[in-house]
Amino acid sequence: MANRRRTSLKDLAEELGVSIATVSRALRNSHEVGADMKQKVQALAKKLNYRPNPFAQSLRREAPRMIGVVVPNLVTHYYAAVLDGIEETARKAGYSVISANSHEDHVREEAAVDNFVSLHVEGIIACLAQDTVDYSHFVEINDMGIPLVFFARTCLPELFSSVTANGDEAAQRATDHLIDTGSRRVAFIGGPNHLDMVRRRKHGYLESLREHGISIDRTLVVCGKIDYDVAKEATVRLLSRDDRPDAILAFNDIITYAAFDAIKDMGLRIPQDVAIIGFTEGNTSAFVTPRLTAIMDQSFLTGQKACELLLRNIQGDKRIYKEVVPMTLKIRESSDKGRGK
């Protein structure tokens, strides 16, 4: 018995089927947890001889003020630049930033949020993983009174402030450009349909087709997993058809470069055979051949604004804000069929 492992908050949480945050608050007799749950947690803690770790508690008391950030894919330029904007704004306000990569996995996302609560962050900034369809972990954050702001991919607009881009308008402008420069069968390759970001961009694409009097061919709209191999296979299928598209609007950088590579691998010319515009970030779009027409986020600004909204919330402003950061269309050689002649 002398070597028995110390009971942790995680042990209690797993036994009761609740979050670590709920257990922590129940043990502190917080008003944010109901009486029944408090009783269950405290009874189990007594049964398992739970004892708080005084060393960890002292560290928390002396820890810097922290903000937690969870993103779907930290290695992409977009999320790295957003994080840069968050860190810059947080640093000026006296906060440190701790980040977590969900790897597009809702289980890791939930674990990251739980860990942030255990670390007593003062607020959280989040972008949804592509497979997140259950938002209960965020509802719990709201119930705890912990400030949270979403960016890019959002949910629960009635509960949380958000910073998004004008993806619908940008997609419409990009599709207009493809049509105005000679394309007629424009395909849209997107991510999961339940993501609000996908819906916005797809809506703009469809609006452009309608305004130009081009009939909508639903078989040219392919929305699936945000994954290079999946997107490349989808592109090959589209371009192998007898009535193949003559242009592609791609949802994000991963899908954009998958489609770009598929076109090249099939021996088709860009833009003469297939024009392409991608929602992508950074300067890499200028260094491929032909240079890629790109719709670009102001990612650093997005991070700044998300952090500013979170700091307002932390300071007591409980209003819900919806910030929209405009995107820019950078026209290069990949989209204009006239240039390729």
Coordinates of C-alpha atoms in Angstrom, one line a residue:
M1 CA 0.0 0.0 0.0
A2 CA 2.9 2.3 0.7
N3 CA 3.8 2.4 -3.0
R4 CA 0.2 3.1 -4.2
R5 CA 0.1 5.9 -6.8
R6 CA -1.3 9.2 -5.6
T7 CA -5.0 9.7 -6.7
S8 CA -5.1 12.6 -9.3
L9 CA -7.9 14.9 -10.5
K10 CA -7.9 12.9 -13.7
D11 CA -8.6 9.7 -11.8
L12 CA -11.6 11.3 -10.1
A13 CA -12.8 12.7 -13.4
E14 CA -12.6 9.4 -15.2
E15 CA -14.3 7.5 -12.5
L16 CA -17.3 9.9 -12.5
G17 CA -17.3 10.5 -16.3
V18 CA -16.9 14.2 -16.1
S19 CA -14.2 16.7 -16.9
I20 CA -11.1 17.5 -14.8
A21 CA -12.4 21.1 -14.6
T22 CA -15.7 20.0 -13.1
V23 CA -13.9 17.9 -10.4
S24 CA -11.5 20.8 -9.6
R25 CA -14.4 23.2 -9.2
A26 CA -16.4 20.7 -7.1
L27 CA -13.5 20.3 -4.7
R28 CA -13.2 24.0 -4.3
N29 CA -17.0 24.2 -3.6
S30 CA -17.5 26.5 -6.6
H31 CA -21.0 27.8 -7.3
E32 CA -20.4 26.7 -10.9
V33 CA -21.0 23.1 -10.0
G34 CA -24.4 21.7 -8.8
A35 CA -24.9 20.4 -5.3
D36 CA -25.3 16.8 -6.4
M37 CA -22.1 16.8 -8.4
K38 CA -20.2 18.4 -5.5
Q39 CA -21.4 15.7 -3.2
K40 CA -20.4 12.9 -5.6
V41 CA -16.9 14.4 -6.3
Q42 CA -16.2 15.0 -2.6
A43 CA -17.4 11.5 -1.6
L44 CA -15.2 9.9 -4.2
A45 CA -12.2 12.0 -3.2
K46 CA -12.6 10.9 0.4
K47 CA -13.0 7.2 -0.6
L48 CA -9.9 7.3 -2.8
N49 CA -8.0 9.4 -0.3
Y50 CA -7.4 12.2 -2.8
R51 CA -5.0 14.9 -1.5
P52 CA -4.2 18.1 -3.5
N53 CA -0.6 18.5 -4.6
P54 CA 0.7 21.5 -2.6
F55 CA 3.7 21.9 -4.9
A56 CA 1.5 22.2 -8.0
Q57 CA -0.8 24.6 -6.1
S58 CA 2.1 26.9 -5.2
L59 CA 3.3 26.9 -8.8
R60 CA -0.2 27.9 -10.0
R61 CA -0.3 30.8 -7.5
E62 CA 3.0 32.1 -8.8
A63 CA 2.4 31.3 -12.5
P64 CA 2.1 34.0 -15.1
R65 CA -1.3 35.0 -16.4
M66 CA -2.0 32.6 -19.2
I67 CA -4.2 32.3 -22.3
G68 CA -4.8 28.9 -24.0
V69 CA -5.0 28.6 -27.8
V70 CA -6.1 25.4 -29.6
V71 CA -5.6 25.1 -33.3
P72 CA -6.3 22.3 -35.8
N73 CA -2.9 22.3 -37.5
L74 CA 0.0 24.2 -36.0
V75 CA 2.5 23.5 -38.8
T76 CA 0.6 25.5 -41.5
H77 CA 1.5 29.1 -42.1
Y78 CA -2.0 30.3 -41.5
Y79 CA -2.3 29.0 -37.9
A80 CA 1.3 29.9 -37.1
A81 CA 0.7 33.5 -38.2
V82 CA -2.6 33.7 -36.2
L83 CA -0.8 32.4 -33.2
D84 CA 1.9 35.1 -33.8
G85 CA -0.8 37.8 -33.7
I86 CA -2.3 36.3 -30.5
E87 CA 1.1 36.1 -28.8
E88 CA 2.1 39.7 -29.7
T89 CA -1.2 41.1 -28.4
A90 CA -1.1 38.9 -25.3
R91 CA 2.5 39.8 -24.4
K92 CA 1.7 43.6 -24.5
A93 CA -1.2 42.9 -22.0
G94 CA 1.0 40.9 -19.7
Y95 CA -0.1 37.4 -20.6
S96 CA 1.7 34.3 -21.7
V97 CA 0.3 32.0 -24.3
I98 CA 0.2 28.2 -24.2
S99 CA -0.9 26.5 -27.5
A100 CA -2.1 23.1 -28.3
N101 CA -2.5 21.3 -31.7
S102 CA -5.7 19.3 -32.1
H103 CA -4.4 17.6 -35.3
E104 CA -7.9 18.0 -36.7
D105 CA -9.1 15.6 -34.0
H106 CA -12.0 16.4 -31.7
V107 CA -10.7 14.1 -28.9
R108 CA -7.4 15.9 -28.8
E109 CA -9.3 19.2 -28.9
E110 CA -11.4 18.3 -25.9
A111 CA -8.3 17.1 -24.0
A112 CA -6.6 20.4 -24.8
V113 CA -9.5 22.5 -23.5
D114 CA -9.6 20.3 -20.4
N115 CA -5.9 20.8 -19.8
F116 CA -6.2 24.6 -20.2
V117 CA -8.8 24.6 -17.5
S118 CA -6.6 22.5 -15.2
L119 CA -3.8 25.0 -15.8
H120 CA -6.2 27.8 -14.8
V121 CA -5.8 29.8 -18.0
E122 CA -7.8 33.1 -17.8
G123 CA -9.3 32.6 -21.3
I124 CA -9.2 30.4 -24.4
I125 CA -9.0 31.1 -28.1
A126 CA -10.0 28.2 -30.3
C127 CA -10.5 27.1 -33.9
L128 CA -12.5 23.9 -34.4
A129 CA -11.0 20.6 -35.5
Q130 CA -12.6 19.5 -38.8
D131 CA -14.4 16.5 -37.2
T132 CA -15.9 18.4 -34.2
V133 CA -19.7 18.2 -34.3
D134 CA -20.3 17.9 -30.6
Y135 CA -19.8 21.2 -28.9
S136 CA -20.6 20.2 -25.3
H137 CA -17.0 20.8 -24.1
F138 CA -17.4 24.4 -25.2
V139 CA -20.8 24.7 -23.5
E140 CA -19.1 23.6 -20.3
I141 CA -16.5 26.3 -20.7
N142 CA -19.3 28.8 -21.0
D143 CA -21.1 27.4 -18.0
M144 CA -17.8 27.8 -16.0
G145 CA -17.6 31.4 -16.9
I146 CA -14.3 31.0 -18.6
P147 CA -13.9 33.6 -21.5
L148 CA -13.6 32.0 -24.9
V149 CA -13.3 33.4 -28.4
F150 CA -13.4 31.4 -31.7
F151 CA -11.6 32.3 -34.9
A152 CA -12.0 31.0 -38.5
R153 CA -14.0 27.8 -37.7
T154 CA -16.6 28.7 -35.2
C155 CA -19.7 27.4 -33.4
L156 CA -22.3 28.4 -30.8
P157 CA -22.6 32.0 -32.1
E158 CA -25.1 32.8 -29.4
L159 CA -22.5 32.1 -26.7
F160 CA -19.1 33.2 -28.0
S161 CA -17.5 36.1 -29.8
S162 CA -15.7 35.2 -33.0
V163 CA -13.3 36.5 -35.6
T164 CA -13.8 35.2 -39.1
A165 CA -12.9 36.2 -42.7
N166 CA -15.4 37.3 -45.4
G167 CA -14.9 33.9 -47.1
D168 CA -18.3 34.2 -48.9
E169 CA -17.4 37.5 -50.6
A170 CA -13.9 36.3 -51.4
A171 CA -15.0 33.1 -53.0
Q172 CA -17.6 35.0 -55.0
R173 CA -14.9 37.4 -56.3
A174 CA -12.6 34.6 -57.1
T175 CA -15.2 32.7 -59.0
D176 CA -16.2 35.9 -60.8
H177 CA -12.6 36.2 -61.9
L178 CA -12.4 32.6 -63.2
I179 CA -15.6 33.1 -65.2
D180 CA -14.6 36.6 -66.5
T181 CA -11.2 35.2 -67.8
G182 CA -12.7 32.3 -69.8
S183 CA -13.6 29.4 -67.4
R184 CA -17.1 28.0 -67.6
R185 CA -17.1 24.7 -65.6
V186 CA -15.8 25.8 -62.2
A187 CA -15.4 23.1 -59.5
F188 CA -15.3 23.7 -55.8
I189 CA -13.2 21.4 -53.7
G190 CA -13.9 22.0 -50.0
G191 CA -13.8 20.5 -46.5
P192 CA -16.5 19.0 -44.3
N193 CA -19.9 20.6 -44.9
H194 CA -20.7 21.1 -41.2
L195 CA -17.9 23.6 -40.9
D196 CA -19.2 27.2 -41.1
M197 CA -16.1 28.2 -43.0
V198 CA -16.8 25.7 -45.7
R199 CA -20.4 26.8 -46.0
R200 CA -19.4 30.4 -46.3
R201 CA -16.9 29.8 -49.1
K202 CA -19.2 27.4 -51.0
H203 CA -22.0 29.9 -50.8
G204 CA -19.9 32.6 -52.4
Y205 CA -18.9 30.2 -55.2
L206 CA -22.6 29.3 -55.9
E207 CA -23.7 32.9 -55.8
S208 CA -21.2 33.8 -58.5
L209 CA -22.4 31.0 -60.8
R210 CA -26.0 32.1 -60.3
E211 CA -25.2 35.7 -61.1
H212 CA -23.5 34.7 -64.3
G213 CA -26.4 32.5 -65.3
I214 CA -24.3 29.3 -65.2
S215 CA -26.3 26.3 -64.2
I216 CA -25.0 24.6 -61.0
D217 CA -23.6 21.1 -61.5
R218 CA -23.6 19.6 -58.0
T219 CA -21.2 16.9 -59.2
L220 CA -18.6 19.7 -59.4
V221 CA -18.9 20.5 -55.7
V222 CA -16.8 18.0 -53.7
C223 CA -16.7 18.5 -50.0
G224 CA -14.8 16.0 -47.8
K225 CA -11.9 15.5 -45.4
I226 CA -9.3 18.2 -45.3
D227 CA -6.4 15.9 -46.3
Y228 CA -3.8 16.1 -49.1
D229 CA -4.3 12.6 -50.4
V230 CA -8.1 12.7 -50.2
A231 CA -8.2 16.1 -52.1
K232 CA -5.7 14.9 -54.7
E233 CA -7.8 11.8 -55.4
A234 CA -10.9 13.9 -55.6
T235 CA -9.2 16.2 -58.1
V236 CA -8.1 13.3 -60.3
R237 CA -11.6 11.9 -60.3
L238 CA -13.0 15.3 -61.5
L239 CA -10.4 15.7 -64.2
S240 CA -10.8 12.2 -65.5
R241 CA -14.4 12.9 -66.5
D242 CA -15.3 13.5 -70.1
D243 CA -17.0 16.7 -69.0
R244 CA -14.2 17.7 -66.7
P245 CA -14.1 21.1 -65.0
D246 CA -11.9 23.8 -66.7
A247 CA -11.3 25.6 -63.3
I248 CA -11.0 24.8 -59.6
L249 CA -11.6 26.9 -56.6
A250 CA -9.9 25.2 -53.6
F251 CA -10.9 25.6 -50.0
N252 CA -7.6 25.9 -48.2
D253 CA -3.8 25.5 -48.7
I254 CA -3.8 21.7 -48.2
I255 CA -6.5 21.2 -50.8
T256 CA -5.1 23.9 -53.1
Y257 CA -1.7 22.2 -53.4
A258 CA -3.2 18.8 -53.7
A259 CA -5.3 20.0 -56.6
F260 CA -2.4 21.8 -58.2
D261 CA -0.2 18.7 -58.0
A262 CA -3.0 16.5 -59.4
I263 CA -3.4 18.8 -62.5
K264 CA 0.4 18.7 -63.1
D265 CA 0.6 15.0 -62.6
M266 CA -2.1 14.4 -65.2
G267 CA -0.1 16.4 -67.8
L268 CA -2.7 19.2 -68.0
R269 CA -1.7 22.8 -68.4
I270 CA -2.4 25.5 -65.9
P271 CA -4.4 27.7 -66.7
Q272 CA -5.1 26.7 -70.3
D273 CA -6.6 23.3 -69.5
V274 CA -7.5 23.9 -65.9
A275 CA -7.4 27.3 -64.1
I276 CA -7.0 27.2 -60.3
I277 CA -7.4 29.6 -57.5
G278 CA -6.7 28.6 -53.9
F279 CA -7.5 29.9 -50.4
T280 CA -4.0 29.8 -49.2
E281 CA -1.6 31.7 -47.0
G282 CA 1.9 33.0 -47.1
N283 CA 4.3 33.6 -50.0
T284 CA 4.6 30.0 -51.3
S285 CA 1.9 30.6 -53.8
A286 CA 4.2 33.0 -55.6
F287 CA 7.0 30.4 -56.0
V288 CA 5.2 27.6 -57.8
T289 CA 5.0 27.5 -61.6
P290 CA 2.8 29.0 -62.9
R291 CA 2.4 31.4 -59.9
L292 CA -0.8 30.7 -58.1
T293 CA -3.7 33.1 -57.8
A294 CA -4.5 33.1 -54.1
I295 CA -7.2 34.3 -51.7
M296 CA -5.3 35.3 -48.6
D297 CA -6.3 35.8 -45.0
Q298 CA -4.9 38.6 -42.9
S299 CA -3.9 35.9 -40.4
F300 CA -1.7 38.0 -38.1
L301 CA -4.6 40.5 -37.8
T302 CA -7.0 37.7 -37.1
G303 CA -4.9 36.6 -34.2
Q304 CA -4.6 40.2 -32.9
K305 CA -8.4 40.7 -33.0
A306 CA -9.2 37.4 -31.4
C307 CA -6.9 38.2 -28.5
E308 CA -8.3 41.7 -28.2
L309 CA -11.8 40.3 -27.9
L310 CA -10.7 37.7 -25.3
L311 CA -9.0 40.4 -23.2
R312 CA -12.2 42.5 -23.3
N313 CA -14.1 39.4 -22.0
I314 CA -11.5 38.7 -19.3
Q315 CA -11.8 42.3 -18.2
G316 CA -15.6 42.0 -17.8
D317 CA -17.1 42.9 -21.2
K318 CA -19.7 40.1 -21.6
R319 CA -21.0 41.3 -25.0
I320 CA -20.7 38.9 -28.0
Y321 CA -18.7 40.4 -30.9
K322 CA -18.6 39.2 -34.5
E323 CA -15.4 40.6 -36.1
V324 CA -14.9 40.1 -39.9
V325 CA -11.4 40.4 -41.3
P326 CA -11.4 41.0 -45.1
M327 CA -9.5 38.7 -47.4
T328 CA -7.4 39.8 -50.4
L329 CA -7.4 38.3 -53.9
K330 CA -3.9 38.2 -55.4
I331 CA -4.2 37.5 -59.1
R332 CA -1.3 35.7 -60.7
E333 CA -0.9 33.4 -63.7
S334 CA -2.8 30.3 -62.6
S335 CA -6.3 31.6 -63.1
D336 CA -6.5 33.6 -66.4
K337 CA -6.9 31.5 -69.5
G338 CA -6.1 34.5 -71.7
R339 CA -2.6 34.8 -70.1
G340 CA -1.8 31.2 -71.0
K341 CA -2.3 31.5 -74.7

